[in-house]
Amino acid sequence: MIFRYLSLYQFIDFVYFPNSYMDAMESLRPDLYQTLCDSETDAESTAKRLQRSVKSTASFFEYCLERHKNSKVLEKSSILASLVGGFCSERRRQLTKEMASQPVDGFVIDGFNVSGSKGESAKVELVKELVKQTIADLPEAKLRVLPGCWSPEALWDLVQEGVDVFDSSLPTVVAERGSALTFKFCPKTKSFSYNFEHGGENDLKSYEISLKDKTYFDRLEPILEGCECVACKNHTKAYIHHLMVTKELLGHVLLMLHNLHHYQLFFDKMREAIRENKEETAES
Amino acid sequence: MPAVLADCSTSKARTSLLTLPHHTVETPVFMPVGTQGTMKGILPQQLEKLNCQIILGNTYHLGTRPGPELMAKVGGLHKFMNWNRALLTDSGGFQMVSLLKLAEITEEGVNFSSPFDGTPCMLTPERSIEIQNAIGADIIMQLDDVVKTTTTGPRVEEAMQRTTRWLDRCLAAHRRPDEQNIFPIVQGGLDPELRQQSARLHTEREVNGYAVGGLSGGESKDEFWRAVHLSTNILPKDKPRYLMGVGFALDLVVCCALGIDMFDCVFPTRTARFGCALVPSGQLNLKQKAYASDFLPIDDECDCSTCARYTRAFLHTIVTMESSACQLLTIHNLSYQMRLMRGIRESIKEDKFPTFIQEFLNKLYPGKDYPKWVIDALSAVNINLNESQ
């Protein structure tokens, strides 16, 4: 399941102060929101930087929680605690243990990327370890959100570690570079298969095809045979390629329509795979 | 042959059904321009929902990318972009002259340097028709020798005569006369004699409609309406008249009264991308701070999907910044144009077009300060405006 929640970096200009952040939450009335945090850290961040990030986040959290408890307007909104600490295992563990028992509805595991970083996240193996470690210290019944751009395989691994919610970064990033998602995930075998159509020069991962590539100039089939999205039911690779070459907005629109549809189906299949797992475990 | 549904008993306006190979179009009609085989950011399904019946593609752009060979392979632009209603393509000549720095016109055709690799190219009447045959639009335009309306002297007559000679070459080169209608283009600058001559020459050819060209920029409004009025007086009543490049609401209304049936213009879609929404009272520039807390829709009488969901305040925050703003405003502006044309057609059917015009002008000029050219043009077709305060 994916949904849109407020991305913190949209507020970066005026929200240094938790009180204006909470004022904004009361105006916007989201269904769920994460507490203000300093999550602008990544694998390169220094120890000093991480210390600051953890300290600010903890202090912001206290304020946000207090405001939330006293807010009539936010009664129906779910509050999610932000967990930061970059790639430092110790700091993450410390902060997580402090937050785990707080009266919140869930947790956002943040701080692995700085905003504006393009493309899929780096150091995925380390991230998986840290996510695993974090979730081990979190209560079972509460929501775990992991923002960021993950490859489909990494995402499945993170789902298996216990993450509940992801965002739409991958389909967006892929569309922005003129590509369409074409990977397949089989719920029974829990394995991935790829379309090995060679895309070409652009930054190509095996789970997508780059519609900018000249190969597609005269290809009259849709992006993905059998796909039921608006783009695949109505248009061809050749047309989308033309729209890319001529830098027409509709090209991007069609890629987003396809990518979001494809991504949603992927989540359907992952849920099916989990249900199958549970059935198999129950039967054995 | 169009089926005339009704004539305005006062002016020269009429409403008809134009049966084209892909769609029957109700005239007077406004044709949005989808230059490169797409209306910027809008799905063909959305265009249908807005009741667009016929749209334009540009031969110069499409002839370059993706090119006529691919068009022919795919089976034409209809299939390529998946648009099942009517299409019209221009000849490519106008773009060439306006876009390219070194376009030179000779008797043979238009000489230019390819914008991609600088090699010398030539667009002849034959080549233009060949590309348009591959694109496959229901209506295709002859290659004409178009001059700026501000041009004077022998060049104007030369262009007018050459246009007729190029028309004959286009007609001879046309390979799909049963599926595509060539429209000739009346030229002659602002000279009534030359325009008359051009129109007369064109009516001697076997065609199913006529375009009035060379009147979308540079000339004064007074010269503009007189040239349109003159052209529709000469062109046959039983065939559609297409005024190229005209699209401001006021111009559409007046020119319908003068007897024009078809229009095209980039204005409504282009102005949408700059954050301007079309309304009966004119335009709203949604970038202006005044709209930051205006929670009305763009037009509370508009039934488009943008007005159904979004406020001016919301649109103000995204115009010129988010690409979705471009789509939302384009949808609204196209809806505005379609509703305007439908209002014109319905009022002609009820023989109440002069009333429609008065009401339209009341909203646009609440102070009744109508431009003189509008008063003159309408009075030339027996419509006298209520000018009292």
XYZ file of C-alpha atoms in Angstrom:
673
model
C 0.000 0.000 0.000
C 1.311 3.421 -0.809
C -0.179 6.799 -0.093
C 0.933 10.360 -0.251
C 2.006 11.896 3.026
C 3.574 15.277 3.450
C 7.171 15.319 2.487
C 9.065 17.366 5.039
C 11.372 19.062 2.610
C 8.509 21.029 1.126
C 8.501 23.002 4.351
C 12.206 23.544 4.648
C 12.079 27.284 4.124
C 9.928 28.300 7.000
C 9.743 25.312 9.245
C 12.807 25.344 11.398
C 10.534 25.804 14.311
C 8.282 23.047 15.547
C 5.539 25.498 16.444
C 5.112 26.688 12.850
C 5.288 23.075 11.736
C 2.456 22.106 14.052
C 0.503 25.206 12.982
C 0.839 23.897 9.436
C -0.335 20.424 10.474
C -3.418 21.952 12.082
C -4.170 23.881 8.891
C -3.568 20.990 6.555
C -5.216 18.272 8.672
C -3.479 15.259 7.205
C -4.710 11.744 7.962
C -1.206 10.837 9.064
C 1.872 12.946 9.607
C 5.383 12.504 10.900
C 6.868 14.665 13.629
C 9.280 17.369 12.566
C 12.805 16.022 12.367
C 16.260 16.715 11.076
C 16.597 13.877 8.586
C 18.950 15.558 6.145
C 21.678 13.003 6.692
C 23.199 10.218 4.635
C 26.149 7.835 4.519
C 28.582 10.751 4.318
C 27.345 12.565 7.415
C 29.869 13.107 10.204
C 29.394 11.956 13.783
C 28.877 15.538 14.872
C 26.210 16.041 12.235
C 24.414 12.898 13.281
C 24.524 13.899 16.907
C 22.865 17.191 16.049
C 20.279 15.456 13.917
C 19.317 13.044 16.691
C 19.224 15.746 19.339
C 17.024 18.110 17.279
C 14.725 15.300 16.246
C 14.185 14.209 19.851
C 13.488 17.742 20.974
C 11.133 18.462 18.061
C 9.351 15.231 18.821
C 8.571 16.262 22.390
C 7.082 19.521 21.240
C 5.053 17.987 18.398
C 3.641 15.273 20.612
C 2.595 17.783 23.232
C 0.867 19.959 20.644
C -0.772 16.902 19.125
C -2.182 15.740 22.475
C -3.735 19.143 23.059
C -5.072 19.670 19.568
C -8.764 19.221 18.890
C -8.226 19.640 15.170
C -5.725 16.780 15.029
C -7.807 14.356 17.066
C -8.431 12.155 14.076
C -4.921 12.462 12.646
C -2.343 9.774 13.312
C 1.031 10.931 14.555
C 4.171 9.095 13.484
C 7.475 9.459 15.310
C 10.494 10.233 13.123
C 13.535 8.059 13.654
C 16.879 9.344 12.403
C 20.593 8.639 12.877
C 21.973 8.300 9.360
C 24.039 5.158 8.924
C 25.211 5.034 12.536
C 23.902 1.890 14.164
C 24.427 3.031 17.737
C 22.713 6.381 17.437
C 19.754 4.841 15.657
C 19.392 2.177 18.303
C 19.492 4.739 21.079
C 16.875 6.996 19.542
C 14.655 4.064 18.569
C 14.643 2.702 22.093
C 13.604 6.104 23.422
C 10.793 6.474 20.892
C 9.507 2.898 20.888
C 7.372 3.317 23.981
C 5.913 6.688 23.047
C 2.133 7.052 22.568
C 2.303 7.411 18.783
C 0.552 5.518 16.000
C 3.667 4.530 14.099
C 7.213 5.345 13.072
C 8.927 6.864 10.063
C 12.401 5.442 9.551
C 14.106 8.452 8.011
C 17.547 10.009 7.604
C 19.120 7.760 4.950
C 19.090 10.357 2.195
C 19.293 14.105 1.838
C 16.402 15.687 -0.053
C 17.096 16.388 -3.683
C 19.292 13.331 -4.087
C 18.444 11.780 -7.414
C 17.798 8.206 -8.221
C 17.698 5.075 -6.201
C 19.153 5.047 -2.711
C 22.752 4.108 -2.180
C 24.162 1.509 0.242
C 21.018 -0.584 0.214
C 22.565 -3.530 2.094
C 23.489 -1.283 5.011
C 20.025 0.265 4.998
C 18.426 -3.178 5.217
C 20.568 -4.003 8.240
C 19.664 -0.782 9.993
C 15.966 -1.166 9.186
C 16.050 -4.711 10.536
C 17.718 -3.540 13.702
C 15.261 -0.676 14.123
C 12.140 -2.768 13.601
C 13.375 -5.324 16.123
C 13.015 -2.602 18.779
C 9.602 -1.332 17.646
C 6.195 -2.518 18.859
C 4.629 -5.098 16.533
C 1.232 -3.435 16.164
C 2.351 0.017 15.048
C 2.895 1.296 11.529
C 6.412 1.385 10.005
C 6.976 3.874 7.172
C 10.107 4.004 5.046
C 10.362 6.893 2.602
C 12.830 6.887 -0.274
C 13.536 5.427 -3.662
C 14.203 1.673 -3.584
C 14.647 -0.763 -6.427
C 11.882 -3.409 -6.602
C 14.166 -6.139 -5.219
C 15.346 -3.968 -2.347
C 11.757 -3.013 -1.633
C 10.678 -6.651 -1.373
C 13.535 -7.317 1.043
C 12.469 -4.329 3.130
C 8.866 -5.559 3.130
C 10.132 -8.862 4.473
C 11.934 -7.001 7.258
C 8.588 -5.593 8.315
C 8.126 -2.223 6.616
C 4.436 -1.371 5.979
C 4.452 1.822 3.959
C 6.513 3.188 1.062
C 6.105 6.246 -1.143
C 5.939 6.863 -4.894
C 9.578 7.859 -5.376
C 10.535 4.995 -7.674
C 7.778 5.380 -10.294
C 8.369 9.140 -10.259
C 12.147 8.955 -10.592
C 11.843 6.389 -13.367
C 9.314 8.524 -15.289
C 11.486 11.600 -14.835
C 14.319 9.893 -16.678
C 11.957 8.907 -19.476
C 11.572 5.275 -18.503
C 8.775 2.821 -17.829
C 8.742 0.051 -15.221
C 8.535 -3.372 -16.810
C 9.696 -5.835 -14.144
C 7.501 -8.701 -13.011
C 7.158 -10.195 -9.538
C 5.724 -13.662 -9.065
C 3.835 -14.047 -5.732
C 4.222 -17.832 -5.774
C 7.949 -18.094 -6.327
C 8.644 -14.638 -4.820
C 11.051 -13.965 -7.636
C 11.585 -11.194 -10.124
C 11.805 -11.411 -13.893
C 13.000 -8.677 -16.160
C 12.424 -7.456 -19.635
C 15.825 -7.755 -21.220
C 15.037 -5.378 -24.040
C 18.146 -3.335 -24.297
C 17.438 0.316 -23.662
C 20.744 1.959 -24.373
C 22.705 4.931 -23.216
C 20.475 6.273 -20.483
C 20.824 5.324 -16.836
C 19.199 1.963 -17.219
C 18.356 -0.581 -14.555
C 17.010 -3.931 -15.635
C 13.552 -3.264 -14.220
C 12.736 -0.534 -16.736
C 12.957 0.423 -20.411
C 14.059 3.841 -21.572
C 11.491 5.230 -23.990
C 13.999 7.825 -25.140
C 16.008 5.133 -26.843
C 15.985 5.068 -30.661
C 15.024 1.377 -30.589
C 11.449 2.380 -29.867
C 11.066 4.758 -32.806
C 8.792 2.407 -34.739
C 7.652 -0.132 -32.163
C 3.900 -0.381 -32.410
C 3.202 -2.414 -29.290
C 2.406 -0.896 -25.861
C 5.010 -0.425 -23.099
C 4.031 -3.762 -21.577
C 1.809 -6.386 -23.197
C -1.181 -7.213 -21.041
C -0.889 -4.085 -18.900
C -4.279 -2.511 -18.305
C -3.167 1.047 -17.648
C -4.338 4.030 -19.737
C -0.963 4.309 -21.448
C -0.732 0.655 -22.465
C -4.363 0.296 -23.511
C -4.267 3.355 -25.748
C -0.756 4.093 -26.884
C 2.363 2.584 -28.403
C 6.043 2.717 -27.565
C 6.569 4.588 -30.846
C 4.178 7.361 -29.821
C 5.639 7.713 -26.343
C 9.128 7.741 -27.835
C 8.013 10.570 -30.144
C 6.679 12.499 -27.156
C 10.006 12.031 -25.355
C 12.027 13.181 -28.342
C 9.848 16.249 -28.851
C 9.855 16.909 -25.073
C 6.076 16.923 -24.927
C 4.378 16.901 -21.541
C 2.006 14.076 -22.502
C 4.992 11.716 -22.669
C 5.725 12.222 -19.003
C 2.025 11.970 -18.179
C 1.736 8.587 -19.899
C 4.876 7.268 -18.219
C 3.592 8.300 -14.793
C 0.199 6.710 -15.467
C 1.932 3.473 -16.407
C 4.515 3.509 -13.644
C 2.053 4.221 -10.852
C -0.289 1.518 -12.142
C 2.558 -0.969 -12.407
C 3.859 -0.106 -8.953
C 0.414 -0.562 -7.380
C 0.147 -3.994 -8.997
C 3.546 -4.857 -7.540
C 2.214 -4.053 -4.075
C -0.868 -6.215 -4.727
C 1.450 -9.075 -5.608
C 3.675 -8.586 -2.576
C 0.614 -8.704 -0.339
C -0.465 -11.871 -2.111
C 2.985 -13.365 -1.559
C 2.811 -12.560 2.154
C -0.633 -14.112 2.462
C 0.652 -17.222 0.704
C 3.588 -17.391 3.087
C 1.249 -17.192 6.045
C -0.925 -19.962 4.626
C 2.076 -22.171 4.008
C 3.387 -21.557 7.525
C -0.063 -22.278 8.983
C -0.353 -25.531 7.070
C 3.078 -26.838 8.027
C -20.886 19.292 -48.846
C -21.911 20.632 -45.474
C -25.530 20.416 -44.448
C -26.612 23.894 -43.389
C -28.768 23.621 -40.297
C -29.667 27.270 -39.943
C -28.802 30.716 -41.245
C -28.810 33.817 -39.102
C -31.509 36.035 -40.579
C -29.603 39.187 -39.629
C -25.898 38.581 -40.220
C -23.922 36.240 -42.432
C -23.589 33.609 -39.714
C -24.737 30.064 -40.295
C -24.468 26.741 -38.540
C -23.857 23.506 -40.434
C -22.825 19.894 -40.199
C -19.575 19.101 -41.930
C -19.245 15.392 -42.662
C -15.607 14.369 -42.725
C -14.127 10.874 -43.067
C -13.417 10.514 -39.323
C -16.118 12.651 -37.757
C -19.070 14.910 -38.424
C -18.181 18.374 -37.213
C -20.633 21.064 -36.175
C -19.726 24.510 -37.451
C -18.879 27.220 -36.592
C -16.064 25.275 -34.978
C -12.892 26.175 -33.118
C -9.981 23.805 -33.725
C -7.373 23.551 -30.968
C -3.811 23.133 -32.137
C -1.953 19.957 -31.212
C 1.259 20.873 -32.963
C 3.405 17.771 -32.534
C 0.621 15.212 -32.489
C -0.427 16.006 -28.935
C -2.351 18.694 -27.101
C 0.202 19.571 -24.409
C -0.337 17.223 -21.494
C -3.886 16.224 -22.446
C -5.054 12.686 -23.231
C -7.160 12.163 -26.382
C -9.942 10.872 -24.118
C -9.988 14.193 -22.281
C -10.302 16.055 -25.578
C -13.295 13.931 -26.519
C -14.889 14.622 -23.175
C -14.484 18.338 -23.819
C -16.357 17.847 -27.089
C -13.419 18.736 -29.327
C -14.427 17.526 -32.750
C -11.458 18.430 -34.886
C -7.890 19.363 -33.996
C -4.820 20.523 -35.872
C -1.436 18.983 -36.425
C 1.495 20.849 -37.885
C 3.058 19.377 -41.017
C 6.418 21.060 -40.510
C 6.870 19.564 -37.051
C 5.414 16.149 -37.803
C 7.177 15.988 -41.146
C 10.445 16.398 -39.280
C 9.649 14.249 -36.252
C 8.598 11.483 -36.528
C 8.609 11.993 -40.303
C 6.270 10.850 -43.093
C 7.748 7.361 -43.443
C 6.820 6.376 -39.890
C 3.438 8.085 -40.272
C 2.710 5.990 -43.346
C 3.925 2.837 -41.583
C 1.683 3.436 -38.586
C -1.310 4.269 -40.790
C -1.434 8.012 -40.201
C -1.631 10.489 -37.352
C -5.050 9.291 -36.206
C -3.574 5.900 -35.365
C -0.262 7.304 -34.150
C -1.816 9.523 -31.490
C -5.013 7.468 -31.098
C -7.379 10.325 -31.945
C -10.514 9.061 -33.646
C -12.213 12.294 -34.579
C -11.282 14.752 -37.279
C -7.841 16.166 -38.019
C -6.614 19.072 -40.090
C -3.016 19.668 -41.062
C -1.539 22.916 -42.282
C 0.951 22.865 -45.161
C 4.119 23.545 -43.218
C 4.738 26.770 -45.094
C 3.800 29.204 -42.371
C 5.991 27.559 -39.732
C 8.830 27.485 -42.108
C 8.663 31.147 -42.852
C 8.129 32.131 -39.240
C 10.438 29.661 -37.507
C 13.385 29.425 -39.799
C 15.850 32.251 -40.171
C 16.904 31.476 -43.700
C 13.760 30.514 -45.543
C 13.742 31.719 -49.116
C 10.731 31.468 -51.385
C 11.148 30.619 -55.061
C 8.706 29.491 -57.705
C 9.717 25.913 -57.031
C 9.024 26.043 -53.303
C 10.403 27.162 -49.969
C 14.185 26.883 -49.666
C 15.557 26.507 -46.165
C 18.408 25.062 -44.093
C 17.512 22.059 -42.002
C 17.415 23.164 -38.362
C 19.068 19.886 -37.389
C 22.107 19.658 -39.601
C 22.067 22.752 -41.790
C 21.693 20.899 -45.084
C 19.724 22.766 -47.751
C 16.126 21.552 -48.044
C 13.200 22.440 -50.189
C 9.514 22.293 -49.345
C 7.561 22.148 -52.577
C 3.789 21.967 -53.006
C 4.260 18.324 -54.018
C 6.346 17.476 -50.960
C 3.932 19.213 -48.618
C 1.026 17.197 -50.004
C 3.099 14.022 -49.877
C 3.766 14.526 -46.157
C 0.141 15.462 -45.525
C -1.005 12.355 -47.416
C 1.122 10.268 -45.056
C -0.241 12.058 -41.982
C -3.750 11.365 -43.264
C -5.755 14.292 -41.896
C -9.364 14.784 -43.023
C -8.599 18.305 -44.251
C -5.218 19.311 -45.644
C -3.984 22.736 -46.644
C -2.331 23.774 -49.851
C 1.166 25.151 -49.641
C 0.701 28.875 -50.094
C 3.034 31.796 -50.620
C 2.170 33.777 -47.529
C 3.278 37.380 -46.988
C 2.974 39.583 -43.919
C -0.087 41.826 -44.025
C 2.198 44.794 -43.601
C 3.870 43.991 -46.943
C 2.967 46.262 -49.815
C 3.893 46.515 -53.455
C 4.251 43.905 -56.198
C 5.333 41.172 -53.784
C 1.726 40.875 -52.589
C 0.365 40.202 -56.057
C 3.246 37.875 -56.862
C 2.411 35.835 -53.748
C -1.277 35.763 -54.594
C -0.696 34.505 -58.134
C 1.894 31.987 -57.041
C -0.502 30.673 -54.408
C -2.939 29.747 -57.185
C -0.231 28.074 -59.225
C 0.858 26.152 -56.115
C -2.759 25.185 -55.494
C -2.881 23.525 -58.885
C 0.362 21.698 -58.188
C -1.027 20.541 -54.830
C -4.225 19.295 -56.429
C -2.236 17.425 -59.071
C 0.030 15.818 -56.471
C -2.783 14.751 -54.147
C -2.917 10.956 -53.917
C -5.897 10.539 -51.612
C -8.705 12.782 -52.876
C -11.422 10.470 -51.532
C -10.095 10.497 -47.986
C -8.608 13.955 -47.611
C -9.974 17.366 -48.610
C -7.528 19.992 -49.880
C -8.492 23.525 -48.926
C -7.035 26.376 -50.964
C -5.984 29.536 -49.142
C -7.178 32.965 -50.253
C -4.326 35.472 -50.145
C -3.825 39.024 -51.386
C -2.707 40.892 -48.294
C -5.017 43.783 -47.488
C -5.737 44.670 -51.103
C -9.448 44.078 -51.816
C -8.809 43.641 -55.554
C -6.153 41.008 -55.025
C -8.249 39.163 -52.441
C -11.216 39.130 -54.775
C -9.055 37.818 -57.551
C -7.541 35.132 -55.347
C -10.955 33.975 -54.151
C -12.335 33.937 -57.685
C -9.419 31.888 -58.971
C -9.830 29.379 -56.166
C -13.536 28.944 -56.758
C -12.707 27.779 -60.267
C -11.060 24.665 -58.753
C -12.825 21.543 -57.548
C -12.509 21.832 -53.778
C -14.733 21.267 -50.756
C -13.855 24.306 -48.676
C -11.759 27.458 -48.579
C -9.352 29.036 -46.160
C -8.795 32.727 -45.658
C -5.123 33.215 -44.984
C -2.637 35.897 -44.123
C -4.792 37.694 -41.566
C -3.516 36.744 -38.170
C -1.053 39.383 -37.185
C 0.351 42.752 -38.054
C -2.695 44.341 -39.621
C -5.025 46.738 -37.834
C -8.318 45.378 -36.608
C -10.162 47.604 -39.034
C -8.218 46.184 -41.978
C -8.688 42.708 -40.551
C -12.474 42.658 -40.407
C -12.834 44.298 -43.791
C -10.649 41.649 -45.407
C -12.657 38.858 -43.743
C -15.977 40.456 -44.763
C -14.808 40.831 -48.320
C -13.590 37.238 -48.479
C -16.828 35.720 -47.227
C -18.821 37.828 -49.669
C -17.001 36.241 -52.561
C -16.522 32.674 -51.351
C -19.378 30.283 -52.135
C -22.040 29.937 -49.467
C -22.341 26.201 -49.811
C -18.802 25.372 -48.680
C -17.027 25.939 -45.351
C -14.810 28.987 -44.856
C -11.820 28.578 -42.574
C -10.130 31.645 -41.081
C -6.594 30.593 -40.161
C -4.879 31.586 -36.958
C -7.823 33.374 -35.349
C -8.863 32.526 -31.830
C -9.509 35.321 -29.326
C -13.123 35.025 -28.183
C -14.061 38.467 -29.479
C -12.595 37.728 -32.910
C -14.412 34.397 -33.073
C -17.785 35.927 -32.329
C -17.418 38.791 -34.795
C -16.042 36.585 -37.565
C -18.907 34.118 -37.163
C -21.220 37.050 -37.822
C -19.129 37.781 -40.899
C -19.722 34.253 -42.195
C -16.680 32.234 -41.085
C -17.224 28.555 -40.205
C -13.844 27.296 -38.938
C -11.064 28.710 -36.807
C -7.747 27.583 -35.305
C -5.413 29.262 -32.836
C -2.741 28.376 -30.294
C -3.914 31.158 -27.989
C -6.202 29.300 -25.536
C -3.761 26.447 -24.982
C -0.692 28.651 -24.927
C -2.125 31.182 -22.523
C -3.072 28.319 -20.207
C 0.573 27.417 -19.882
C 1.309 30.964 -18.790
C -1.275 30.754 -16.055
C -4.163 32.598 -17.741
C -7.695 31.289 -17.597
C -10.361 32.378 -20.101
C -13.641 33.647 -18.698
C -16.629 35.547 -20.131
C -15.275 38.818 -18.766
C -11.898 38.268 -20.403
C -8.963 36.597 -18.716
C -7.804 35.813 -15.213
C -4.062 35.901 -14.691
C -3.892 33.378 -11.897
C -0.315 34.270 -11.024
C -1.548 37.503 -9.485
C -1.510 37.693 -5.698
C -5.171 38.702 -5.715
C -6.068 35.050 -6.277
C -4.076 33.685 -3.329
C -7.203 33.547 -1.190
C -9.908 33.457 -3.827
C -11.813 30.250 -3.210
C -14.133 30.408 -6.177
C -13.607 28.151 -9.176
C -12.273 29.873 -12.281
C -15.839 30.221 -13.597
C -18.775 29.046 -11.520
C -20.801 28.456 -14.677
C -18.177 26.231 -16.230
C -18.723 22.469 -16.124
C -15.163 21.374 -16.840
C -13.288 19.012 -14.523
C -10.950 21.781 -13.354
C -13.785 24.037 -12.195
C -15.506 21.061 -10.580
C -12.574 20.402 -8.247
C -10.202 23.332 -7.924
C -10.276 26.870 -6.654
C -8.468 29.903 -8.022
C -6.441 29.919 -4.802
C -5.171 26.406 -5.371
C -4.387 27.091 -9.018
C -2.569 30.263 -7.987
C -0.134 28.183 -5.947
C 0.767 25.898 -8.822
C 0.587 27.926 -12.035
C 3.830 28.032 -13.987
C 5.420 25.815 -11.328
C 3.747 22.446 -11.584
C 3.096 20.766 -14.900
C -0.326 19.744 -13.665
C -1.275 23.437 -13.697
C -0.694 23.424 -17.429
C -3.117 20.526 -17.842
C -5.752 21.946 -15.499
C -5.809 25.315 -17.201
C -5.638 23.858 -20.702
C -8.699 21.750 -19.933
C -10.550 24.799 -18.655
C -9.577 27.024 -21.580
C -10.548 24.387 -24.135
C -13.838 23.953 -22.303
C -14.372 27.714 -22.505
C -13.708 27.766 -26.255
C -15.961 24.746 -26.899
C -18.795 26.245 -24.860
C -18.435 29.571 -26.631
C -18.743 27.883 -30.024
C -21.682 25.793 -28.865
C -23.387 28.962 -27.621
C -22.837 30.540 -31.031
C -24.239 27.511 -32.855
C -27.277 27.151 -30.614
C -28.159 30.823 -30.856
C -27.939 30.700 -34.661
C -30.269 27.686 -34.679
C -32.759 29.673 -32.604
C -32.151 32.705 -34.805
C -31.055 34.671 -31.743
C -27.433 35.242 -32.670
C -27.580 39.079 -32.386
C -28.878 38.663 -28.815
C -26.082 36.225 -28.070
C -23.538 38.722 -29.359
C -24.999 41.537 -27.265
C -24.884 39.393 -24.114
C -21.376 38.253 -24.881
C -20.228 41.857 -25.301
C -22.060 42.964 -22.156
C -19.887 40.583 -20.145
C -16.688 41.492 -21.935
C -17.313 45.248 -21.921
C -19.507 46.047 -18.928
C -18.825 49.730 -19.514
C -20.066 49.377 -23.091
C -16.785 50.737 -24.413
C -16.819 48.450 -27.445
C -13.862 48.787 -29.803
C -14.783 50.719 -32.919
C -13.837 47.872 -35.236
C -16.329 45.612 -33.512
C -19.128 48.162 -33.888
C -18.244 48.692 -37.556
C -17.896 45.012 -38.395
C -21.191 44.063 -36.788
C -23.057 46.953 -38.308
C -21.778 45.876 -41.728
C -23.854 42.711 -41.190
C -26.860 44.533 -39.778
C -26.150 44.054 -36.103
C -26.419 47.291 -34.182
C -25.119 47.228 -30.681
C -26.830 48.707 -27.688
C -24.326 51.422 -26.937
C -26.328 53.420 -24.428
C -25.061 53.396 -20.841
